[in-house]
C-alpha cells in the first residue's frame, strides 16, 4: 500500500488486493520476502554468507558453542516478567465520552417511545437505518421523547469495514482487519464486563440526536456470505464512473460486529471480538443457521485452493467419544501440547523446526502423538498443499505459536534478517486455515506485536482470520491467574470456524477471592531425586544472594547467564533445569532432549502447560456445546398452498426452516 496517508480506500482496494498484505510485511520501508517455497537461485555464494561470531542468532546457540568459547549470556529464557509489560500495549483507555454513554439509561423514567420522528431527510421509524453526518451508519432501535418534548434515537452504530480499527501509521495507512468490500458494514458494540446475552441487547445501545441524521439508507443485516444481498446481485459493478454513486446511494449490507469489552473499574477496554453476526441478530429471512453456515464453508467450491478441489468433510459429532482431534504448530518442547493432552484432546500431529524440541516430544508422547514432524514451516506448507486426502491434516482444534522474538520490544534488532524471517511466517496463517480448517484455532504471542511497527503484523493475523470468515477474539491474559508461578502476560487470539461457537476465554482461577497464587515452593517442592535424571539436575550456578521466602511468586528476569530472577530461595545458587521446568509448570518427570542450554531454551520458549490446559478445556466445552446445538437443529418442512388458487393453486412449496429458531430459509418448490 502506498504511503499516501489516505484514510479512504481507493478503488483498487475493492474486494481486496494481495499487495496490501505484502506491504504490511514490509512495514517501515523494509522489504520482506515471504515466499513460502524454495528460492529459485541455487548459487549459495549469491544468496548467503557466513555469519560473524557476534551475529549468531541466539536461539541456535548450544552447549557445543559454549565449549568453543562463544559467550552464552545473551539468550533470554524469561520465565517471569513479560517482555512487553506496557499497559498501553495491552488495553485501550476509555475515551471521555464513552463512560457516560455506558452508564446512561436508555429508557429513563418519564421518557416515552414514539412510533416515528421527522428528521431533516424525512420520516424515520424504529427499525430504520440511516447514515449520520459523520459518515457512519445507525440502526434505530427506539425513538424516544424526553419530558421536554425533545426526540432522540437509541440504536447501534455501524461503520464501513475499512474503518474498523482504522489507523494511520508512520508509513501511511495500516493493514485492514476486515476485507475491504464496497458498501459492507460492521456493527460497533461496547459491553460492560462481558455481560451475558446477545451483544445487541439494550446495554449496548448508543444515543444520538435527530440532528445527527444525514440520510435514510437501505441497509440489510445478514450473516449470509458475501456478496449475498448486496448491490452486486442487482447486476451493478464498481468502476471509476460510478464508484461514488454506489457509495452514496446503493444498498449496504452489515455482516460483522466489532465488540469491545470494557472493565468499568479500570476504565479500560480489555478484550475484543470481531465476529460474523448470529442468525438471531439478522433481518428476517436474511440469517443462516450455524449448521448451514458450517456446511456451506466445507463445500468444495469454497475450499478449493491452488486450483485443487477437495470433497467436503462432514461435520464430526464424536458421538460416544471423549476427545477431539488437535494439532500444534511451532510446538517447541510441548508446553502447549502438554496442556492439550491434559485437557483431553487427541493430538494428531505437531510440527517444529528444532531437532531437540522434536526429540523432547517423542520422548514424552511416543504413541500418544500420532506424528511429530521435524521440519521448517515452509516445508510443512508444501506438504499439506500436496496432500491427496482432504482429511489428512484437518483437525478440530489447532494451536499456533509463531516465533515472537521479532515482535518483542526487548529485541535489539541485531539480526534483522532473522527477525524478518520470523515475521514472514505469520503471513502463512490463512493458507494453513484453508487446508487444515480447524473448528477452533488459538494463537499465542508476545504483547509487543500489538504496537511494534504500528501493530501491522498483528492486524495481518486478524485479517487472515476474518478473510477466511473466522470469528475472532483477542485479549492479553495474565498467566498467574491460571496457575502459573509467574505474572507473565501474553496475547491470546482465538478463532472459530464459520458456524462454530466462538469459545470464551477461561475464567481466572487464581487471585483475590479465588485460589491463592501459585508460589515457587508449589512448583519446585514437587521435585524428587528421581526426577533429576539426564541433565535436569544441572544448570545451576553459584550465586551470592541470601535465602528468601519460597512461598512467593517468582519475580525478575531469568537469563542463561543469570538475571535477577534466577535465584533459588535457598540462597547461594540459581535454579537448575528441573526447577526451571517446574516453574514453567511442566510435570516433574518431563523429559528434555539436548544439552543444558538447549533445555533452558526449550523451557523459556514454552507456553505454560497449565495455562494451555485452561484454554483447551474451554475449547472442548465449546465444541461439545456446539455439537449439541447442531444435533438439536432439525429442518422443518412446511407446506405452503396458494390461497388465490388459479393455475398454481394445487402446487405445494416446501420451505425448510430451523425448528429451533423458526427462521424461514430459501423455498424448495416440488412438483405436485
XYZ file of C-alpha atoms in Angstrom:
672
model
C 0.000 0.000 0.000
C 1.368 3.385 -0.909
C 2.473 5.834 1.696
C -0.266 8.289 0.841
C -1.659 8.844 4.311
C -5.156 8.338 2.879
C -7.815 7.135 5.284
C -10.270 6.433 2.457
C -9.840 3.200 0.465
C -9.006 3.523 -3.219
C -10.886 1.774 -5.992
C -8.134 -0.817 -6.219
C -8.938 -1.844 -2.659
C -12.384 -3.133 -3.713
C -12.716 -6.786 -2.678
C -9.068 -6.882 -1.665
C -5.616 -6.849 -3.177
C -2.747 -9.068 -2.153
C -0.312 -6.191 -2.393
C -1.667 -4.821 0.888
C -0.633 -7.984 2.728
C 2.891 -7.885 1.443
C 3.091 -4.172 2.054
C 2.206 -4.845 5.694
C 5.039 -7.343 5.976
C 7.439 -4.672 4.793
C 6.412 -2.028 7.332
C 8.730 0.951 7.829
C 10.030 0.601 4.302
C 11.782 -2.753 4.859
C 11.320 -5.317 2.101
C 10.229 -8.748 3.301
C 10.346 -11.814 1.072
C 7.537 -14.022 2.286
C 7.924 -16.678 -0.383
C 6.971 -19.882 1.421
C 8.599 -22.125 -1.165
C 12.243 -22.662 -2.083
C 14.353 -19.902 -3.548
C 14.930 -20.198 -7.278
C 18.559 -19.131 -7.037
C 20.752 -22.144 -6.294
C 24.058 -20.284 -6.105
C 24.998 -20.432 -2.415
C 27.529 -17.624 -2.902
C 24.794 -15.400 -4.313
C 22.284 -15.954 -1.552
C 24.255 -16.433 1.637
C 27.395 -15.570 3.560
C 28.943 -16.951 6.730
C 27.849 -15.345 9.978
C 30.313 -13.352 12.003
C 30.719 -14.670 15.597
C 28.639 -11.837 17.060
C 25.835 -12.384 14.519
C 24.932 -15.915 15.543
C 21.159 -15.980 16.251
C 20.561 -16.523 19.935
C 18.023 -19.394 19.593
C 20.584 -21.510 17.732
C 23.390 -21.373 20.290
C 24.003 -24.512 22.333
C 26.454 -26.189 24.642
C 28.885 -27.016 21.853
C 29.237 -23.301 21.099
C 29.812 -22.555 24.762
C 32.548 -25.152 24.845
C 34.149 -23.480 21.844
C 34.311 -20.198 23.712
C 31.207 -18.492 22.346
C 29.586 -16.439 25.073
C 26.190 -17.744 26.209
C 24.952 -14.718 28.080
C 22.568 -13.041 25.646
C 19.741 -15.532 25.293
C 16.799 -14.565 27.425
C 14.758 -17.510 28.731
C 12.443 -15.285 30.678
C 10.116 -17.239 32.973
C 8.847 -14.244 34.869
C 8.173 -10.732 33.668
C 6.560 -10.172 30.339
C 8.883 -8.509 27.888
C 6.197 -6.015 26.875
C 4.535 -5.017 30.133
C 3.447 -1.586 28.943
C -0.287 -1.423 29.695
C -0.729 0.885 26.705
C 0.240 -2.049 24.513
C -2.356 -4.257 26.167
C -5.556 -2.309 26.849
C -7.151 0.834 25.500
C -8.158 3.645 27.854
C -11.781 4.750 27.652
C -12.366 7.976 25.791
C -14.044 10.731 27.874
C -17.377 10.315 26.063
C -17.565 6.532 26.415
C -18.122 6.066 30.137
C -21.163 8.394 30.396
C -22.684 6.569 27.394
C -22.209 3.223 29.112
C -23.735 4.440 32.370
C -26.677 6.221 30.739
C -30.163 4.713 30.999
C -31.563 4.182 27.530
C -35.182 4.422 28.628
C -35.145 6.804 31.599
C -38.183 7.271 33.811
C -40.545 9.798 32.278
C -39.247 9.273 28.742
C -41.652 7.705 26.249
C -41.253 5.788 22.999
C -42.528 7.175 19.694
C -43.631 5.456 16.509
C -41.778 7.861 14.230
C -39.826 11.065 14.068
C -39.319 13.730 11.420
C -35.655 14.249 10.568
C -34.253 16.666 8.003
C -34.077 13.807 5.471
C -37.651 12.599 6.011
C -39.724 10.449 8.353
C -37.842 7.718 10.204
C -39.162 4.798 12.253
C -37.900 2.285 14.786
C -36.028 -0.200 12.651
C -34.916 2.359 10.071
C -31.270 2.509 9.054
C -29.730 5.906 8.445
C -26.418 7.480 7.529
C -25.081 10.021 10.008
C -23.364 13.315 9.292
C -20.013 11.880 10.416
C -20.160 9.180 7.695
C -21.105 6.293 9.986
C -24.448 4.476 9.940
C -27.111 3.841 12.560
C -29.635 1.053 13.140
C -32.515 2.740 15.010
C -33.899 0.560 17.805
C -36.020 3.153 19.684
C -37.312 6.635 19.009
C -37.596 8.338 22.404
C -39.163 11.578 23.661
C -37.874 13.361 26.762
C -40.238 15.217 29.138
C -39.057 18.429 27.457
C -40.518 17.182 24.173
C -37.106 16.667 22.538
C -36.818 13.460 20.499
C -33.690 11.315 20.311
C -32.679 7.909 18.938
C -31.338 4.752 20.596
C -29.585 2.273 18.376
C -26.398 0.670 17.140
C -23.597 2.368 15.231
C -22.300 0.722 12.047
C -19.130 1.586 10.148
C -17.727 0.611 6.801
C -15.486 -2.433 7.181
C -12.354 -0.490 6.233
C -12.998 1.908 9.126
C -12.758 -0.800 11.831
C -9.616 -0.128 13.843
C -8.665 2.273 11.039
C -5.365 3.970 11.772
C -2.621 5.911 10.039
C 0.875 4.716 10.981
C 4.303 6.186 10.426
C 4.314 4.818 6.885
C 0.720 5.523 5.931
C -2.482 3.509 6.146
C -2.173 0.413 8.329
C -3.349 -3.063 7.393
C -7.127 -3.588 7.478
C -8.619 -6.127 9.909
C -11.677 -6.873 7.733
C -11.883 -7.374 3.966
C -12.322 -4.074 2.138
C -15.540 -4.578 0.196
C -17.648 -1.733 -1.118
C -20.765 -0.935 0.942
C -20.091 -3.637 3.528
C -20.635 -2.593 7.164
C -19.736 -3.736 10.668
C -21.659 -3.036 13.895
C -19.807 -1.327 16.745
C -20.723 -2.808 20.128
C -19.474 -2.000 23.620
C -20.250 -4.339 26.501
C -19.513 -3.880 30.179
C -17.533 -6.562 31.988
C -18.503 -9.255 29.455
C -22.251 -9.086 30.170
C -24.017 -12.284 29.057
C -26.530 -12.455 26.248
C -26.506 -11.068 22.746
C -24.143 -8.205 22.056
C -27.134 -6.369 20.575
C -29.047 -6.278 23.871
C -30.166 -2.961 25.300
C -26.994 -2.441 27.324
C -25.058 -1.879 24.082
C -27.289 0.874 22.645
C -25.995 4.361 21.808
C -27.978 7.617 21.971
C -27.864 10.204 19.180
C -29.915 13.297 18.324
C -32.103 13.804 15.255
C -29.629 16.432 14.051
C -27.022 13.675 13.638
C -29.065 12.023 10.865
C -27.973 12.831 7.330
C -29.998 10.472 5.111
C -32.109 7.316 5.086
C -30.211 4.299 3.690
C -31.170 0.769 2.671
C -29.070 -1.460 4.943
C -29.583 -5.221 5.109
C -28.416 -7.010 8.255
C -27.356 -10.542 7.376
C -24.854 -13.268 8.239
C -25.004 -14.757 4.746
C -21.774 -14.983 2.803
C -20.507 -12.089 0.703
C -21.796 -10.952 -1.792
C -25.335 -12.205 -0.978
C -27.939 -9.429 -0.552
C -25.508 -6.756 -1.801
C -25.959 -4.385 -4.755
C -23.863 -6.839 -6.797
C -26.869 -9.167 -7.003
C -28.710 -6.374 -8.836
C -26.180 -6.551 -11.645
C -24.205 -3.497 -10.507
C -20.441 -3.475 -10.559
C -17.990 -0.870 -9.359
C -15.905 1.155 -11.776
C -14.397 4.619 -11.860
C -17.575 6.141 -13.300
C -19.966 5.020 -10.551
C -17.699 4.485 -7.548
C -19.043 7.408 -5.518
C -22.615 6.934 -6.738
C -22.673 3.371 -5.361
C -21.070 4.512 -2.120
C -23.655 7.255 -1.645
C -26.864 5.579 -2.846
C -26.602 1.814 -3.354
C -27.753 -0.656 -0.734
C -25.397 -1.734 2.055
C -25.022 -4.982 3.994
C -23.884 -5.407 7.598
C -22.437 -8.895 8.257
C -19.958 -8.313 11.114
C -19.839 -6.950 14.636
C -16.844 -5.477 16.465
C -17.282 -5.895 20.219
C -15.159 -4.122 22.818
C -15.427 -5.414 26.389
C -14.977 -2.671 28.967
C -13.730 -3.003 32.518
C -15.518 -0.055 34.113
C -13.485 -0.170 37.333
C -10.205 0.022 35.405
C -11.740 2.361 32.800
C -10.153 0.299 30.042
C -11.166 -1.802 27.065
C -9.663 -5.188 27.907
C -10.965 -7.654 25.275
C -12.043 -7.521 21.645
C -14.184 -9.617 19.278
C -14.649 -9.471 15.502
C -17.410 -11.872 14.560
C -20.000 -12.514 11.874
C -23.499 -11.774 13.123
C -25.599 -14.528 14.678
C -28.778 -15.645 12.926
C -30.913 -14.086 15.687
C -29.289 -10.695 15.046
C -30.152 -10.623 11.338
C -33.127 -9.332 9.410
C -35.900 -11.845 8.888
C -35.080 -14.339 6.102
C -31.540 -12.932 5.869
C -29.933 -15.068 8.587
C -28.390 -18.516 8.238
C -28.390 -21.170 10.991
C -24.953 -22.211 12.244
C -25.198 -25.685 10.753
C -25.992 -24.274 7.326
C -23.016 -21.912 7.515
C -20.757 -24.716 8.705
C -21.809 -26.990 5.848
C -21.500 -24.260 3.221
C -17.979 -23.431 4.369
C -16.902 -27.039 3.817
C -18.245 -27.173 0.260
C -15.690 -27.983 -2.465
C -16.263 -24.662 -4.235
C -15.433 -22.691 -1.099
C -12.413 -24.690 -0.008
C -10.584 -25.153 -3.285
C -7.004 -23.950 -3.159
C -4.207 -23.970 -5.684
C -6.825 -24.994 -8.285
C -7.391 -28.286 -6.472
C -10.972 -29.069 -5.430
C -11.453 -31.350 -2.471
C -14.544 -33.149 -1.324
C -16.131 -31.682 1.821
C -15.731 -33.408 5.140
C -18.891 -33.988 7.087
C -19.059 -32.442 10.498
C -17.652 -34.769 13.132
C -20.047 -35.119 16.065
C -17.782 -37.507 18.001
C -20.725 -39.455 19.341
C -19.589 -41.603 22.246
C -16.073 -40.157 22.134
C -14.379 -38.094 24.818
C -11.787 -36.382 22.658
C -11.435 -34.015 19.724
C -8.602 -34.072 17.197
C -5.924 -31.365 17.545
C -2.553 -30.214 16.216
C 0.247 -27.942 17.464
C 2.398 -25.843 15.100
C 5.707 -24.350 16.315
C 5.267 -26.803 19.166
C 8.707 -26.416 20.757
C 9.227 -28.759 23.694
C 5.486 -29.310 24.036
C 4.179 -26.809 26.572
C 1.003 -26.243 24.569
C 0.891 -29.909 23.533
C 1.019 -30.995 27.179
C -1.860 -28.661 28.022
C -3.862 -30.009 25.085
C -3.347 -33.638 26.143
C -4.162 -32.990 29.806
C -7.360 -31.225 28.681
C -8.426 -34.417 26.922
C -7.555 -33.584 23.301
C -6.193 -36.192 20.903
C -3.052 -34.725 19.286
C -2.836 -35.784 15.638
C 0.442 -34.065 14.726
C 2.946 -31.485 15.960
C 5.482 -29.515 13.918
C 8.699 -27.739 14.923
C 11.995 -26.886 13.211
C 14.165 -27.593 16.287
C 15.509 -31.161 16.443
C 15.984 -31.188 20.222
C 12.412 -30.000 20.761
C 11.060 -32.738 18.496
C 13.114 -35.356 20.357
C 11.667 -33.999 23.609
C 8.143 -34.512 22.290
C 8.943 -38.029 21.092
C 10.412 -38.990 24.460
C 7.322 -37.900 26.357
C 4.489 -38.744 23.990
C 5.567 -41.680 21.868
C 2.366 -43.493 20.986
C 0.152 -40.584 22.136
C 1.080 -38.099 19.401
C 0.461 -39.693 16.044
C 3.083 -37.710 14.129
C 5.994 -35.493 15.254
C 7.248 -33.526 12.238
C 10.754 -32.048 12.389
C 10.547 -29.530 9.568
C 10.503 -25.871 8.648
C 7.041 -24.337 8.303
C 7.661 -23.672 4.604
C 8.257 -27.361 4.064
C 5.151 -28.209 6.088
C 3.064 -25.886 3.922
C 4.352 -27.620 0.807
C 3.430 -30.986 2.330
C -0.145 -30.069 3.244
C -0.694 -28.314 -0.083
C 0.226 -31.542 -1.833
C -1.839 -33.830 0.383
C -4.132 -36.139 -1.582
C -6.616 -36.792 1.211
C -8.828 -33.976 2.399
C -8.886 -35.398 5.934
C -5.150 -35.962 6.262
C -4.386 -32.700 8.076
C -7.836 -31.462 9.099
C -8.387 -31.137 12.857
C -10.977 -29.848 15.290
C -8.521 -27.651 17.198
C -5.264 -26.033 16.097
C -2.761 -24.095 18.195
C -0.058 -21.924 16.620
C 2.814 -20.199 18.456
C 4.597 -18.175 15.785
C 8.157 -17.024 16.636
C 7.832 -13.983 18.866
C 11.375 -12.570 19.054
C 10.861 -10.110 16.206
C 7.758 -8.640 17.883
C 9.324 -8.106 21.306
C 10.307 -4.609 22.371
C 13.335 -6.155 24.057
C 14.575 -7.247 20.646
C 17.543 -5.019 19.881
C 17.342 -5.685 16.131
C 20.829 -7.144 15.915
C 19.708 -9.817 13.462
C 17.152 -8.135 11.241
C 17.305 -10.916 8.658
C 16.224 -13.475 11.222
C 13.525 -11.140 12.541
C 12.048 -10.672 9.066
C 12.083 -14.401 8.509
C 10.107 -14.892 11.724
C 7.678 -12.128 10.747
C 7.114 -13.656 7.312
C 5.978 -16.925 8.890
C 2.976 -15.141 10.412
C 1.698 -14.486 6.904
C 1.160 -18.211 6.355
C -1.889 -18.386 8.638
C -4.609 -18.047 6.011
C -3.107 -20.756 3.826
C -2.935 -23.057 6.846
C -6.557 -22.346 7.802
C -7.863 -23.033 4.301
C -6.285 -26.513 4.290
C -6.384 -27.609 7.936
C -9.787 -25.955 8.561
C -9.797 -26.233 12.359
C -13.103 -25.650 14.065
C -11.239 -23.584 16.672
C -7.757 -22.079 16.398
C -5.665 -20.298 19.047
C -2.504 -18.227 18.726
C -0.120 -17.116 21.476
C 2.164 -14.121 21.054
C 4.162 -11.531 22.925
C 2.280 -8.301 23.613
C 4.772 -6.329 21.526
C 3.035 -7.429 18.330
C 0.148 -5.105 19.276
C 2.258 -1.965 18.971
C 5.635 -2.725 17.386
C 5.780 -1.441 13.808
C 2.372 0.146 14.463
C 0.848 -3.281 15.076
C 0.938 -4.094 11.353
C 1.667 -7.786 11.787
C -0.990 -8.236 14.460
C -3.512 -6.637 12.126
C -2.431 -9.023 9.371
C -3.072 -12.019 11.640
C -6.573 -10.766 12.446
C -7.191 -10.089 8.769
C -6.161 -13.636 7.828
C -8.800 -14.942 10.237
C -11.627 -12.643 9.125
C -10.790 -13.049 5.428
C -11.249 -16.790 5.995
C -14.594 -15.914 7.680
C -13.453 -16.982 11.146
C -14.888 -15.193 14.168
C -12.017 -13.976 16.337
C -11.451 -12.662 19.847
C -8.252 -11.466 21.480
C -7.108 -10.489 24.930
C -3.913 -10.291 26.975
C -4.037 -12.899 29.734
C -2.035 -12.776 32.951
C -0.836 -16.371 33.234
C -0.598 -16.113 37.042
C -4.415 -16.060 37.087
C -4.435 -19.604 35.697
C -1.968 -21.333 38.000
C 1.368 -20.186 36.591
C 4.034 -19.209 39.094
C 4.904 -16.010 37.253
C 2.739 -12.990 36.339
C 3.610 -13.445 32.682
C 1.310 -11.601 30.264
C 0.743 -12.857 26.744
C -1.631 -12.090 23.906
C -4.043 -14.928 23.155
C -6.033 -14.892 19.907
C -8.915 -17.327 19.478
C -10.773 -18.007 16.224
C -13.853 -20.083 15.366
C -14.829 -21.641 12.058
C -17.974 -20.265 10.352
C -20.943 -21.809 12.122
C -18.931 -22.716 15.226
C -19.426 -21.163 18.630
C -16.543 -18.852 19.490
C -15.188 -20.119 22.832
C -14.835 -17.587 25.655
C -11.567 -17.087 27.451
C -11.296 -19.173 30.614
C -12.286 -17.501 33.843
C -9.350 -16.813 36.197
C -8.829 -19.489 38.825
C -6.163 -17.803 40.981
C -6.036 -14.377 42.574
C -8.005 -12.241 45.044
C -11.170 -14.069 46.049
C -10.030 -17.200 44.199
C -7.347 -19.801 44.775
C -4.083 -18.336 46.070
C -1.422 -17.548 43.506
C 0.971 -20.427 42.807
C 4.330 -19.915 44.511
C 7.903 -21.005 43.887
C 7.549 -23.643 46.598
C 4.381 -25.003 44.995
C 6.360 -25.644 41.828
C 9.776 -26.865 42.935
C 8.515 -28.576 46.110
C 7.260 -31.481 43.974
C 10.749 -32.318 42.687
C 12.214 -35.626 43.876
C 15.763 -37.004 43.455
C 14.386 -39.472 40.921
C 13.246 -36.611 38.667
C 16.787 -35.241 38.304
C 17.770 -37.640 35.521
C 19.883 -36.785 32.473
C 20.824 -33.094 32.642
C 17.834 -31.999 34.670
C 19.722 -31.655 37.951
C 22.354 -29.499 36.255
C 22.369 -25.930 35.056
C 22.534 -24.182 38.440
C 25.351 -21.682 39.013
C 26.770 -20.255 42.267
C 25.120 -17.024 43.404
C 25.700 -14.680 46.304
C 22.112 -13.849 47.254
C 20.680 -14.589 50.702
C 17.817 -17.069 51.241
C 14.302 -15.690 50.808
C 10.713 -16.816 51.308
C 9.829 -19.521 48.740
C 6.104 -19.043 49.363
C 6.002 -16.120 46.948
C 5.607 -15.749 43.217
C 8.674 -15.752 41.013
C 9.879 -12.239 40.269
C 12.525 -10.847 37.997
C 14.009 -11.977 34.701
C 15.980 -15.199 34.302
C 18.646 -15.488 31.595
C 21.119 -18.257 30.865
C 23.902 -16.246 32.420
C 21.861 -15.306 35.467
C 19.409 -12.486 35.802
C 17.785 -11.007 38.871
C 15.068 -13.646 38.988
C 17.293 -16.711 38.680
C 17.875 -17.088 42.399
C 16.949 -20.224 44.303
C 15.083 -19.366 47.526
C 17.582 -21.479 49.466
C 20.284 -18.948 48.609
C 23.731 -19.426 47.115
C 22.723 -20.735 43.670
C 20.456 -20.287 40.685
C 17.734 -22.701 39.582
C 18.658 -25.931 37.854
C 16.955 -27.261 34.707
C 14.306 -29.292 36.539
C 13.379 -26.345 38.750
C 13.050 -24.080 35.726
C 10.822 -26.652 34.011
C 8.584 -26.954 37.082
C 8.371 -23.175 37.364
C 7.022 -23.282 33.787
C 4.505 -25.915 35.089
C 5.936 -28.866 33.167
C 5.352 -32.169 35.015
C 8.236 -33.083 37.383
C 9.200 -36.130 35.314
C 9.016 -34.454 31.898
C 11.980 -35.493 29.766
C 14.001 -32.983 27.748
C 16.462 -33.702 24.941
C 19.695 -31.805 24.314
C 22.340 -30.109 26.400
C 21.802 -27.682 29.242
C 21.486 -24.609 27.020
C 19.125 -26.399 24.652
C 16.944 -27.500 27.579
C 16.791 -23.996 29.034
C 15.880 -22.582 25.638
C 13.046 -25.080 25.225
C 11.714 -24.200 28.675
C 11.919 -20.452 28.117
C 10.118 -20.641 24.773
C 7.289 -22.838 26.046
C 3.646 -21.958 26.649
C 2.966 -22.921 30.297
C 1.043 -26.233 30.136
C -1.275 -25.238 32.983
C -2.425 -22.154 31.058
C -2.913 -24.054 27.829
C -4.900 -26.681 29.725
C -7.332 -24.000 30.952
C -7.751 -22.617 27.428
C -8.244 -26.067 25.890
C -10.803 -27.097 28.498
C -12.851 -24.074 27.459
C -12.397 -25.032 23.800
C -13.588 -28.610 24.462
C -16.665 -27.336 26.327
C -17.462 -25.028 23.431
C -17.051 -27.772 20.817
C -19.354 -30.076 22.752
C -21.929 -27.338 23.230
C -21.746 -26.573 19.522
C -22.219 -30.252 18.629
C -25.193 -30.490 20.950
C -26.827 -27.466 19.321
C -26.175 -28.841 15.866
C -27.627 -32.216 16.827
C -30.726 -30.484 18.204
C -31.231 -28.493 14.996
C -33.652 -30.208 12.620
C -35.123 -28.783 9.397
C -38.892 -28.396 9.483
C -40.975 -28.958 6.358
C -43.874 -26.567 5.831
C -46.404 -26.973 3.005
C -47.484 -23.650 1.571
C -50.719 -23.507 -0.502
C -51.551 -20.754 -2.917
C -54.539 -19.076 -1.257
C -55.596 -17.458 -4.513
C -55.977 -20.772 -6.364
C -55.505 -20.454 -10.132
C -53.162 -22.493 -12.204
C -50.702 -22.742 -9.304
C -53.358 -23.328 -6.673
C -52.648 -27.044 -6.386
C -48.879 -26.640 -6.232
C -47.224 -27.032 -2.833
C -43.963 -25.373 -1.876
C -41.749 -26.882 0.731
C -39.834 -24.424 2.863
C -37.005 -25.532 5.111
C -36.583 -23.673 8.336
C -34.761 -24.143 11.599
C -37.062 -25.881 14.045
C -35.127 -24.413 16.941
C -35.179 -20.788 15.809
C -38.132 -20.844 13.406
C -36.302 -18.778 10.798
C -37.513 -19.378 7.216
C -34.943 -20.382 4.613
C -34.976 -20.493 0.816
C -38.057 -22.355 -0.530
C -37.653 -25.589 -2.454
C -40.537 -25.942 -4.912
C -41.710 -29.503 -5.542
C -43.971 -30.726 -8.341
C -47.436 -31.858 -7.276
